[in-house]
Amino acid sequence: MQIDKLFNESENPPSIVVIDRVLPEIDSGKFAIKRYIDEEIKITAHLLVHGHDLPKGRLWYRHETEKNYTKVDLVSKGNDEWEASFKPKKLGRYLCKIEAAKDSFTTWTTDLKKRINAQQDIKVDLQIGESIIKHTWRHTPQGKHKDILGEALRTIGTWSSEKSQTPKTILNFFSSPVLEAAMNEFFENPVWYDHELPIQVEPLLARYSSWYEFFPRSTVSKDIPHGTFKMAQDRLNYIKDMGFNVVYFPPIHPVGREFRKGKNNSTKAEAGDVGSPWAIGAKEGGHKDILPALGTLKDFKGLIEKARSLKMEIAMDIAFQCAPDHPYVKAHPEWFKHRPDGTIQYAENPPKKYQDIYPFDFECKEWKSLWQELLSVVTYWVNQGVRVFRVDNPHTKPFHFWEWLIREVRLKNPEVIFLAEAFTRPKMMAYLAKAGFSQSYTYFTWRNVKWELTQYMTELTQTELKDYFGANFWPNTPDILHEHLQEDNPGVYKQRLILAATLMSNYGIYGPAFELMSYQPKEKGSEEYLHSEKYEVKNWNLDDPRSLAPFIRQINQIRENHPSLQQNRTFRFHPVDNESIIAYSKTHGDEKIVVVVNLDSRRSQSGLVELPLIDWKIAESENYEMEDLLTGVFYTWRGWRNFVELRPNQPAHIFKLKTHKNKLVASGANA
């Protein structure tokens, strides 16, 4: 509100109510907060009035496709804090606004109660109350509420004096919920919060997802050198058995031949080398086409249908870049940056050169036609049935482009989910989330010790990031084999899997490299895989007896069976007197899941874990049981500090807290 403008242009005094500290909102309503279908959306605000007058307020909300708003009363939570909530029933964008006004009636009834309790004369007070109701009746449109107010006035008119009614009768009359509701309809001289609050409502899959990445071209056998979509259909059963609900493919388009990369990222390809699928485009087509060796569009759509029948979604890679022989290069040279010698600028990250990749020039004169074409790529695949996209390096394209593209897609298809593969600076990652990305890759891969994990999870779950940044934790990717995983040690792979799957409700792995513990780097000090699958077809032995697939299945089943692990809003850490052990919990209703992890992959560690018994309404003298969901064993705990010991080969407890006796009880928690 501009006070000088108000003073100079308004004949009436401004409302005495101030709306302050509205939460959640992002950058004063510039960007939408993220919520999920059928999840309660809670809006809070501070309503302030000078003196002792009381305010009232309400939240108005509508889906952007609807004209009419629905209103919900703001409820006082004390200390000038008010809140309202609603559950969205449609995907897409909602718009909210907040209205407030002085609550003359509640202020009066509050004072009346005090006067009656003090046994003061209330004759004049009743006249004031009658005038307040009469004033409201005059400004209330015809209908139920006006009828209620009219009946109230007639009742008051029958009172010859306040002595004809007992104080209790008077208070009960004016405190009637029916009368209060009717009085609350009229807001005199209201004030509105100065902007609307946008809320993007996304599918539950955006909040809770377990991703499995694999290369469909590697679904091979001794007799078949290149995998196909039909062969990948068989792999879906294996992935479903492990409990994943999103299957992500690297790009499935024709791979460029010019400057094709060879095995181990060699700059020279040999005969038969398949190249990197991220070098998109060849004579067979571009971003709207499929690599013929994988199959046909019909095969791909059949794969989507098979996945959906297994309650999984296929995630498609969107990499907006071109191989030198992509059809766009000849058809639209104006979309690319040209060097002084007339050649097209290939991708560089000095001193590295990527001659097999041409980036688009988003600042070219023909930028509008470029944007429209790239939007058409996404909408084309949406029309083929794709509902989830993993976007490659979005931080190397303009933010406004993504904001526009995602908005355009969701106007027709609000169910579409976008994952940003943006290993970049924190503020850039955050802005991409504001621009509309549902989820984002994170720094989890490089957060391994207790203080790093604690600091990072606190940032993700306790700051404003929690309202718009959908973190997705990946222990590995085809590009990243962290040194932590560069050892033949099943315990460390289990540790990183448990952390990813229980710290965050969205997580993923690159397989079969992860479950088969492919641990050899290209060279010492490198995070690249030796014989990287990015540049060659792999024949994985899924029947390897050392495979972690059964353990992964167990972790995903625990996630599926426990709603606490399907969200991040209740996440909290718990003290442990050992820097090599980390403990945290998530809750949902009465369910409490406590996770304790040994961060030392080589040695057993023990310590005392502290739990918030007061918050969880458990008496310090009360026995309670901790069911280890990994082993099925029950441990009896008592008090707020209890002992745990974890060995490297069994690096964690995933406890479900219970306050009643169970069959198998062990004293202490030694694993």
XYZ file of C-alpha atoms in Angstrom:
671
model
C 0.000 0.000 0.000
C 1.376 3.423 -0.958
C 0.579 5.616 2.051
C 1.143 8.934 0.277
C -1.220 7.919 -2.525
C -3.761 6.689 0.010
C -3.625 9.948 1.960
C -3.922 12.159 -1.108
C -6.538 10.225 -3.085
C -8.782 8.438 -0.585
C -11.707 10.146 1.156
C -12.171 7.343 3.686
C -9.642 6.324 6.328
C -7.726 3.141 5.570
C -8.508 -0.151 7.244
C -6.947 -0.408 10.672
C -5.914 -4.015 9.953
C -2.477 -4.886 8.597
C -1.698 -8.181 6.829
C 1.909 -9.150 7.424
C 4.283 -12.098 7.121
C 2.259 -14.264 4.743
C 3.785 -17.722 4.365
C 4.668 -19.560 2.322
C 5.407 -17.287 -0.582
C 8.366 -17.045 -2.929
C 9.817 -13.662 -3.840
C 6.615 -11.748 -2.994
C 4.459 -14.009 -5.135
C 6.647 -13.868 -8.240
C 7.001 -17.655 -8.236
C 4.690 -20.474 -7.205
C 5.234 -22.612 -4.145
C 4.962 -26.359 -4.809
C 2.382 -28.633 -3.273
C 0.842 -31.968 -4.247
C -2.594 -33.258 -5.147
C -4.854 -33.997 -2.144
C -2.176 -32.641 0.214
C -3.340 -29.999 2.664
C -2.136 -26.524 1.709
C -1.684 -24.299 4.748
C -1.352 -20.511 4.450
C -0.402 -18.428 7.486
C -0.420 -14.672 8.070
C -0.008 -12.129 10.825
C -3.124 -9.954 11.257
C -2.343 -6.848 13.287
C -4.651 -4.162 14.728
C -3.691 -1.292 17.000
C -5.320 -1.138 20.413
C -7.480 -4.016 21.564
C -9.753 -4.414 18.527
C -9.714 -7.890 17.015
C -9.254 -8.717 13.319
C -10.752 -11.388 11.136
C -9.596 -12.714 7.809
C -10.215 -15.193 5.082
C -8.367 -16.931 2.308
C -9.786 -16.914 -1.198
C -8.517 -19.526 -3.665
C -9.306 -20.767 -7.148
C -7.793 -22.967 -9.812
C -6.487 -20.845 -12.650
C -8.979 -22.453 -15.056
C -11.923 -21.379 -12.868
C -13.464 -17.935 -12.470
C -14.961 -18.191 -9.007
C -13.041 -18.226 -5.748
C -13.736 -20.427 -2.748
C -13.306 -18.752 0.628
C -11.985 -20.221 3.868
C -11.926 -18.381 7.196
C -8.563 -17.668 8.730
C -8.365 -19.218 12.205
C -6.482 -17.562 15.041
C -3.539 -19.575 16.373
C -2.620 -16.992 19.013
C 0.112 -14.350 19.067
C -1.479 -12.541 16.079
C -0.891 -15.604 13.900
C -3.695 -16.848 11.659
C -3.996 -19.728 9.242
C -6.298 -21.327 6.709
C -5.966 -24.514 4.710
C -7.546 -26.389 1.830
C -6.940 -29.555 -0.174
C -6.552 -29.108 -3.937
C -8.497 -31.554 -6.067
C -6.977 -30.623 -9.420
C -3.461 -30.513 -10.795
C -2.145 -27.197 -12.033
C -1.876 -23.684 -10.699
C -3.990 -22.225 -7.912
C -4.218 -18.542 -7.043
C -4.801 -17.357 -3.483
C -5.566 -13.961 -1.991
C -6.047 -12.841 1.597
C -8.665 -10.433 2.927
C -8.860 -8.987 6.443
C -11.004 -6.503 8.368
C -11.783 -5.335 11.880
C -14.003 -7.842 13.689
C -16.349 -5.519 15.557
C -18.693 -8.291 16.652
C -16.041 -10.576 18.185
C -14.378 -7.582 19.821
C -17.741 -6.649 21.357
C -18.627 -10.193 22.530
C -15.164 -10.541 24.081
C -15.666 -7.311 26.020
C -19.225 -8.322 26.958
C -17.997 -11.553 28.522
C -15.476 -9.609 30.607
C -18.149 -7.166 31.798
C -20.526 -9.982 32.739
C -17.772 -11.803 34.628
C -17.064 -8.538 36.476
C -20.816 -8.197 37.209
C -20.961 -4.798 35.509
C -24.054 -3.146 34.056
C -24.393 -4.187 30.395
C -27.525 -2.301 29.294
C -25.618 0.052 27.008
C -23.392 -2.807 25.808
C -26.439 -4.741 24.626
C -27.586 -1.695 22.674
C -24.146 -1.485 21.062
C -24.305 -5.183 20.160
C -27.756 -4.734 18.654
C -26.507 -1.846 16.512
C -23.541 -3.920 15.272
C -25.853 -6.758 14.240
C -28.308 -4.321 12.630
C -25.474 -2.671 10.656
C -24.289 -6.061 9.429
C -27.861 -7.085 8.534
C -28.224 -3.997 6.326
C -25.074 -4.909 4.363
C -25.781 -8.625 4.046
C -27.406 -9.782 0.783
C -30.654 -11.716 0.795
C -30.238 -15.300 1.850
C -29.590 -17.588 4.781
C -27.243 -15.272 6.663
C -29.547 -12.262 6.394
C -32.406 -14.383 7.714
C -30.306 -15.472 10.708
C -29.385 -11.881 11.509
C -33.015 -10.772 11.178
C -34.141 -13.470 13.580
C -31.425 -12.413 16.040
C -32.630 -8.804 15.936
C -36.207 -9.902 16.574
C -35.078 -11.973 19.560
C -33.139 -9.058 21.032
C -36.166 -6.835 20.510
C -38.248 -9.063 22.773
C -35.914 -8.441 25.701
C -37.473 -5.710 27.837
C -34.160 -5.272 29.629
C -30.979 -7.185 30.279
C -32.523 -8.360 33.563
C -35.041 -10.472 31.670
C -32.205 -12.763 30.602
C -29.555 -14.428 32.700
C -25.929 -13.587 31.902
C -25.411 -17.182 30.781
C -28.362 -16.956 28.382
C -27.055 -13.694 26.935
C -23.567 -15.105 26.389
C -24.886 -18.321 24.853
C -27.065 -16.315 22.478
C -24.283 -14.076 21.203
C -21.770 -16.957 21.127
C -23.947 -19.120 18.913
C -21.826 -20.562 16.048
C -24.725 -19.907 13.676
C -24.865 -16.218 14.612
C -21.075 -15.905 14.556
C -20.935 -17.399 11.058
C -23.596 -14.998 9.803
C -21.797 -12.011 11.329
C -18.509 -13.142 9.825
C -19.797 -12.883 6.255
C -19.646 -9.087 6.111
C -16.200 -7.492 5.948
C -16.432 -3.728 6.368
C -13.632 -1.621 4.913
C -11.489 -4.689 4.211
C -7.800 -4.718 3.375
C -6.329 -7.133 0.835
C -2.838 -8.558 0.756
C -1.090 -6.662 -1.994
C -0.592 -9.621 -4.356
C -1.938 -13.070 -5.109
C -0.069 -16.191 -4.077
C 0.479 -18.762 -6.854
C 0.626 -22.442 -5.914
C 1.658 -25.177 -8.355
C -0.088 -28.439 -7.506
C 1.821 -31.416 -8.865
C 1.219 -35.189 -8.945
C 2.195 -37.267 -5.917
C 4.946 -38.789 -8.067
C 6.726 -35.429 -7.898
C 6.866 -35.770 -4.093
C 7.582 -39.484 -3.797
C 9.554 -41.274 -6.492
C 12.213 -43.971 -6.801
C 14.157 -43.634 -10.056
C 16.099 -46.316 -11.907
C 18.257 -45.252 -14.833
C 19.494 -47.691 -17.439
C 20.575 -47.709 -21.071
C 18.037 -49.606 -23.190
C 20.750 -50.314 -25.764
C 22.493 -52.445 -23.116
C 19.672 -54.988 -22.853
C 21.877 -57.360 -24.835
C 22.932 -60.992 -24.835
C 25.816 -62.913 -26.380
C 23.928 -63.205 -29.653
C 22.399 -59.708 -29.762
C 24.912 -56.815 -29.846
C 22.448 -53.918 -29.381
C 19.425 -53.761 -27.114
C 15.936 -52.759 -28.224
C 12.765 -51.389 -26.667
C 11.207 -54.838 -26.874
C 14.097 -56.288 -24.897
C 13.844 -53.392 -22.472
C 10.249 -54.431 -21.785
C 11.587 -57.601 -20.196
C 13.962 -55.522 -18.063
C 10.960 -53.637 -16.654
C 9.922 -56.681 -14.620
C 13.370 -56.784 -13.014
C 13.137 -53.074 -12.156
C 9.597 -53.375 -10.822
C 10.682 -56.285 -8.642
C 13.220 -53.960 -7.002
C 10.404 -51.514 -6.211
C 11.127 -48.517 -8.453
C 8.324 -46.379 -9.883
C 10.222 -44.272 -12.449
C 12.387 -45.757 -15.207
C 14.684 -43.213 -16.808
C 16.338 -43.651 -20.206
C 19.249 -41.607 -21.538
C 18.404 -40.053 -24.952
C 16.813 -42.530 -27.359
C 17.341 -40.489 -30.539
C 19.672 -41.067 -33.505
C 23.316 -40.597 -32.474
C 25.574 -38.346 -34.530
C 28.399 -39.835 -36.575
C 30.555 -36.743 -37.056
C 33.163 -36.493 -34.291
C 31.524 -39.479 -32.586
C 33.169 -40.384 -29.288
C 34.768 -43.798 -28.902
C 35.063 -46.062 -25.898
C 36.207 -44.410 -22.661
C 35.402 -40.994 -24.152
C 38.075 -41.381 -26.815
C 38.035 -38.595 -29.407
C 38.314 -41.208 -32.151
C 35.572 -43.762 -32.664
C 36.382 -47.193 -34.018
C 34.142 -49.213 -36.294
C 31.122 -50.391 -34.343
C 31.384 -47.759 -31.604
C 27.896 -46.586 -30.660
C 28.845 -43.104 -29.403
C 27.252 -41.035 -26.661
C 23.435 -40.882 -26.785
C 23.697 -37.231 -25.730
C 25.203 -36.408 -29.154
C 21.745 -36.170 -30.682
C 20.945 -36.148 -34.386
C 22.033 -37.873 -37.575
C 20.702 -38.540 -41.051
C 18.007 -40.734 -39.460
C 16.534 -37.742 -37.653
C 16.695 -35.587 -34.555
C 14.896 -34.893 -31.292
C 11.522 -36.163 -32.513
C 12.947 -39.408 -33.865
C 14.099 -42.720 -32.419
C 17.414 -44.477 -32.976
C 16.433 -47.245 -35.441
C 18.546 -49.824 -33.589
C 16.273 -49.375 -30.549
C 13.066 -49.935 -32.476
C 10.098 -47.923 -33.647
C 7.787 -45.327 -32.154
C 5.223 -48.099 -31.775
C 7.752 -50.111 -29.773
C 8.457 -47.118 -27.535
C 4.771 -46.494 -26.892
C 4.385 -50.177 -26.078
C 7.172 -49.791 -23.544
C 5.357 -46.860 -21.939
C 2.155 -48.897 -21.736
C 3.970 -51.880 -20.215
C 5.619 -49.655 -17.614
C 2.308 -48.033 -16.734
C 0.684 -51.445 -16.335
C 3.375 -52.118 -13.722
C 2.601 -48.762 -12.053
C 5.808 -47.200 -13.306
C 6.453 -44.183 -15.516
C 9.054 -43.875 -18.261
C 11.178 -40.755 -17.860
C 12.596 -39.356 -21.071
C 15.820 -37.398 -21.384
C 15.571 -33.919 -22.896
C 18.990 -32.695 -24.044
C 18.692 -29.516 -26.090
C 21.911 -29.805 -28.061
C 22.872 -31.245 -31.429
C 25.453 -33.461 -33.029
C 27.114 -31.813 -36.061
C 25.016 -33.971 -38.412
C 21.676 -33.186 -36.735
C 19.076 -32.092 -39.344
C 18.662 -28.774 -37.476
C 22.229 -27.779 -38.368
C 21.499 -27.678 -42.091
C 17.873 -26.593 -41.865
C 18.414 -23.849 -39.273
C 22.035 -22.674 -39.136
C 20.692 -19.414 -37.687
C 19.980 -21.238 -34.404
C 23.688 -21.783 -33.746
C 26.609 -19.519 -32.917
C 29.187 -19.132 -35.679
C 32.923 -18.599 -35.257
C 34.862 -15.958 -37.252
C 36.000 -18.640 -39.710
C 32.382 -19.491 -40.517
C 32.281 -22.791 -38.630
C 29.671 -23.506 -35.976
C 30.822 -23.142 -32.378
C 30.996 -26.531 -30.676
C 30.619 -26.979 -26.933
C 33.595 -26.123 -24.742
C 34.466 -26.037 -21.076
C 38.090 -24.880 -21.381
C 40.369 -26.627 -21.707
C 37.933 -29.409 -22.628
C 36.434 -29.449 -26.121
C 33.319 -31.331 -27.214
C 33.429 -31.368 -30.993
C 30.529 -33.837 -31.087
C 28.106 -31.299 -29.537
C 26.697 -28.050 -30.977
C 24.835 -25.935 -28.386
C 21.895 -23.787 -29.453
C 22.307 -20.008 -29.474
C 19.393 -18.821 -27.352
C 20.311 -15.195 -28.066
C 20.075 -15.492 -31.836
C 17.801 -13.174 -33.804
C 15.469 -16.081 -34.557
C 15.106 -16.988 -30.879
C 11.319 -17.170 -31.025
C 11.299 -19.829 -33.734
C 13.964 -21.744 -31.782
C 11.933 -21.624 -28.571
C 8.781 -22.731 -30.379
C 10.593 -25.653 -31.979
C 12.053 -26.844 -28.691
C 8.633 -26.567 -27.058
C 7.246 -28.679 -29.891
C 9.823 -31.368 -29.060
C 8.476 -31.694 -25.526
C 4.821 -31.542 -26.550
C 5.474 -34.161 -29.244
C 6.681 -36.662 -26.659
C 3.915 -35.705 -24.235
C 1.482 -36.597 -27.003
C 3.203 -39.988 -27.299
C 2.492 -40.662 -23.635
C 5.580 -39.395 -21.790
C 4.754 -37.734 -18.472
C 8.198 -37.416 -16.871
C 11.242 -35.624 -18.299
C 14.811 -35.486 -17.041
C 16.333 -32.324 -18.505
C 20.040 -32.361 -19.281
C 22.075 -29.343 -18.137
C 19.207 -26.830 -17.896
C 21.557 -24.342 -16.238
C 23.269 -23.833 -19.614
C 20.055 -22.422 -21.122
C 18.225 -19.198 -20.201
C 16.035 -19.280 -17.081
C 13.231 -17.434 -18.864
C 13.195 -20.109 -21.556
C 12.520 -22.840 -19.006
C 9.938 -20.780 -17.166
C 8.100 -20.228 -20.443
C 8.421 -23.814 -21.732
C 7.344 -25.509 -18.502
C 4.422 -23.108 -18.130
C 3.270 -23.750 -21.704
C 3.449 -27.523 -21.259
C 1.540 -27.468 -17.980
C -1.266 -25.277 -19.267
C -2.465 -28.358 -21.167
C -0.715 -31.120 -19.239
C -0.315 -30.191 -15.550
C 0.582 -33.802 -14.760
C 3.998 -33.509 -16.444
C 7.043 -33.697 -14.144
C 10.429 -32.108 -14.906
C 13.693 -33.169 -13.226
C 16.604 -30.733 -13.580
C 19.997 -32.367 -14.057
C 21.816 -29.250 -12.906
C 25.042 -29.866 -11.028
C 25.763 -26.184 -10.723
C 25.946 -23.388 -8.182
C 23.327 -23.437 -5.386
C 21.550 -20.211 -6.334
C 21.217 -21.332 -9.962
C 19.770 -24.662 -8.873
C 17.290 -22.838 -6.656
C 16.232 -20.463 -9.432
C 15.601 -23.354 -11.820
C 13.250 -24.781 -9.193
C 11.485 -21.432 -8.974
C 11.210 -21.421 -12.762
C 9.131 -24.589 -12.575
C 11.267 -27.723 -12.316
C 9.548 -30.302 -10.111
C 12.753 -31.919 -8.920
C 16.489 -31.350 -9.081
C 19.673 -33.322 -8.817
C 21.627 -32.256 -5.743
C 25.012 -32.280 -4.020
C 24.143 -35.461 -2.122
C 26.768 -37.360 -4.111
C 29.455 -35.204 -2.468
C 27.947 -35.078 1.039
C 29.408 -38.008 2.927
C 30.398 -37.061 6.469
C 28.038 -36.148 9.279
C 28.491 -32.377 9.303
C 28.065 -32.204 5.521
C 24.851 -34.233 5.560
C 23.493 -32.326 8.552
C 24.180 -28.932 7.032
C 22.776 -29.906 3.631
C 19.591 -31.546 4.903
C 18.945 -28.593 7.197
C 19.208 -26.267 4.207
C 16.839 -28.391 2.113
C 14.187 -29.028 4.767
C 14.291 -26.066 7.169
C 14.682 -23.033 4.876
C 12.403 -21.595 2.198
C 13.819 -24.212 -0.206
C 11.359 -26.674 1.321
C 8.508 -24.823 -0.401
C 9.779 -25.049 -3.970
C 12.962 -27.129 -4.336
C 12.253 -30.820 -4.936
C 15.548 -32.489 -4.089
C 16.319 -35.855 -5.679
C 19.252 -37.816 -4.181
C 21.434 -39.932 -6.497
C 24.422 -41.924 -5.135
C 25.735 -42.388 -8.688
C 25.053 -41.400 -12.314
C 26.651 -42.499 -15.603
C 28.889 -39.420 -15.271
C 29.681 -39.661 -11.564
C 31.310 -42.479 -9.626
C 32.230 -40.753 -6.378
C 35.437 -41.896 -4.700
C 33.290 -43.114 -1.795
C 31.962 -45.864 -4.100
C 35.332 -46.714 -5.652
C 35.871 -49.801 -3.520
C 34.661 -53.385 -3.583
C 32.634 -52.958 -0.409
C 28.911 -53.847 -0.326
C 28.572 -52.048 3.004
C 29.341 -48.627 1.556
C 26.857 -49.166 -1.297
C 24.192 -50.145 1.235
C 25.043 -47.104 3.347
C 24.691 -44.661 0.453
C 21.468 -46.305 -0.728
C 19.882 -46.101 2.727
C 20.896 -42.464 3.119
C 19.508 -41.490 -0.296
C 16.261 -43.430 0.141
C 15.476 -42.331 3.705
C 16.846 -38.795 3.879
C 14.845 -37.758 0.826
C 11.489 -38.917 -0.524
C 12.813 -38.696 -4.111
C 15.927 -40.667 -4.966
C 17.456 -42.605 -7.829
C 20.288 -44.876 -8.892
C 22.050 -45.581 -12.159
C 21.890 -49.307 -12.705
C 22.803 -52.032 -13.135
C 26.112 -50.332 -12.282
C 24.925 -49.596 -8.739
C 23.415 -52.913 -7.676
C 26.331 -54.802 -9.285
C 28.775 -52.437 -7.543
C 30.770 -51.374 -10.589
C 33.463 -49.528 -8.674
C 36.445 -49.015 -10.985
C 37.169 -45.421 -12.079
C 38.685 -44.519 -15.415
C 41.861 -43.488 -13.601
C 42.981 -42.556 -10.125
C 41.358 -39.312 -8.969
C 38.648 -39.529 -11.645
C 34.889 -39.709 -11.035
C 34.296 -41.298 -14.452
C 33.570 -44.998 -14.780
C 36.160 -47.198 -16.444
C 34.612 -48.432 -19.709
C 31.764 -45.973 -19.239
C 28.402 -47.115 -20.528
C 27.963 -43.652 -22.025
C 30.223 -44.747 -24.877
C 29.663 -48.487 -25.233
C 27.067 -51.214 -24.890
C 27.308 -53.272 -21.702
C 26.252 -56.868 -21.142
C 25.401 -56.877 -17.440
C 25.128 -60.100 -15.445
C 21.912 -59.499 -13.533
C 22.196 -62.957 -11.958
C 25.419 -62.087 -10.147
C 25.012 -63.612 -6.645
C 26.665 -60.510 -5.119
C 23.978 -58.229 -6.573
C 22.372 -55.777 -4.175
C 19.018 -56.107 -5.964
C 17.386 -57.973 -3.020
C 18.588 -55.297 -0.588
C 17.322 -52.515 -2.866
C 13.963 -54.295 -3.049
C 13.802 -54.329 0.749
C 14.586 -50.609 1.037
C 12.017 -49.642 -1.582
C 9.412 -51.875 0.067
C 10.016 -50.122 3.388
C 9.525 -46.779 1.637
C 6.337 -47.996 -0.016
C 4.862 -49.323 3.238
C 5.594 -46.250 5.362
C 4.117 -42.847 4.447
C 6.624 -41.120 6.732
C 9.339 -41.842 4.162
C 7.243 -40.506 1.277
C 7.618 -36.856 2.318
C 10.210 -34.531 3.835
C 8.179 -32.019 5.866
C 8.590 -33.812 9.199
C 12.314 -34.507 8.850
C 14.477 -33.870 11.919
C 17.917 -34.892 13.170
C 18.614 -36.502 16.545
C 21.818 -36.150 18.574
C 24.300 -39.033 18.702
C 27.522 -38.870 20.712
C 29.577 -40.221 17.796
C 30.525 -38.256 14.670
C 30.513 -41.468 12.631
C 26.832 -42.155 13.343
C 23.951 -40.041 12.076
C 20.345 -40.341 13.288
C 17.153 -38.752 11.994
C 13.428 -39.344 11.817
C 10.321 -38.733 9.763
C 6.764 -38.970 11.027
C 3.290 -39.257 9.536
C 0.332 -39.188 11.890
C 1.132 -41.686 14.642
C 3.854 -43.369 12.574
C 7.451 -42.615 13.583
C 10.418 -43.855 11.557
C 13.897 -43.424 13.056
C 16.966 -44.097 10.906
C 20.436 -44.605 12.388
C 23.373 -44.970 9.963
C 27.034 -45.848 10.439
C 28.982 -43.472 8.170
C 32.221 -45.433 8.655
C 32.359 -48.063 5.917
C 35.351 -49.881 7.453
C 34.778 -50.019 11.216
C 31.997 -50.784 13.683
C 30.686 -47.724 15.506
C 28.537 -47.308 18.594
C 26.887 -44.463 20.463
C 23.911 -43.123 22.376
C 20.956 -41.858 20.335
C 18.714 -39.187 21.859
C 15.008 -39.077 20.976
C 12.456 -36.289 21.704
C 10.196 -38.234 24.043
C 8.280 -35.144 25.188
C 7.400 -34.202 21.606
C 6.363 -37.780 20.925
C 4.322 -38.000 24.145
C 6.319 -40.874 25.626
C 6.998 -40.851 29.350
C 10.656 -41.154 30.320
C 9.755 -44.070 32.583
C 7.875 -45.860 29.801
C 9.238 -48.787 27.793
C 8.796 -48.492 24.053
C 9.782 -50.756 21.215
C 11.916 -50.108 18.170
C 11.226 -52.528 15.331
C 14.178 -52.767 12.952
C 12.468 -52.972 9.570
C 15.671 -54.329 8.005
C 15.944 -57.368 10.279
C 12.496 -57.753 11.825
C 13.983 -57.662 15.335
C 12.339 -55.646 18.132
C 14.408 -53.772 20.703
C 13.052 -52.480 24.006
C 14.144 -48.922 24.708
C 13.552 -46.769 27.746
C 14.239 -43.097 28.324
C 15.530 -40.521 25.903
C 19.052 -41.959 25.389
C 19.672 -45.476 24.080
C 22.642 -47.462 22.828
C 23.246 -48.585 19.233
C 26.129 -50.403 17.575
C 26.443 -50.830 13.816
C 28.891 -52.874 11.766
C 30.077 -51.926 8.247
C 28.314 -54.850 6.554
C 25.001 -53.934 8.187
C 25.376 -50.162 8.345
C 21.945 -49.010 9.508
C 18.808 -49.458 11.543
C 15.513 -48.336 10.059
C 13.376 -48.321 13.188
C 9.621 -48.101 13.496
C 8.776 -46.843 16.972
C 6.027 -48.662 18.815
C 4.673 -48.046 22.282
C 3.224 -51.523 22.870
C 4.775 -54.949 23.501
C 5.699 -57.228 20.607
C 6.689 -60.846 20.321
C 10.445 -60.660 19.827
C 12.271 -58.386 22.232
C 15.995 -57.878 22.615
C 17.684 -55.668 25.150
C 19.972 -53.125 23.490
C 20.486 -52.605 19.769
C 23.626 -54.413 18.628
C 23.753 -55.098 14.924
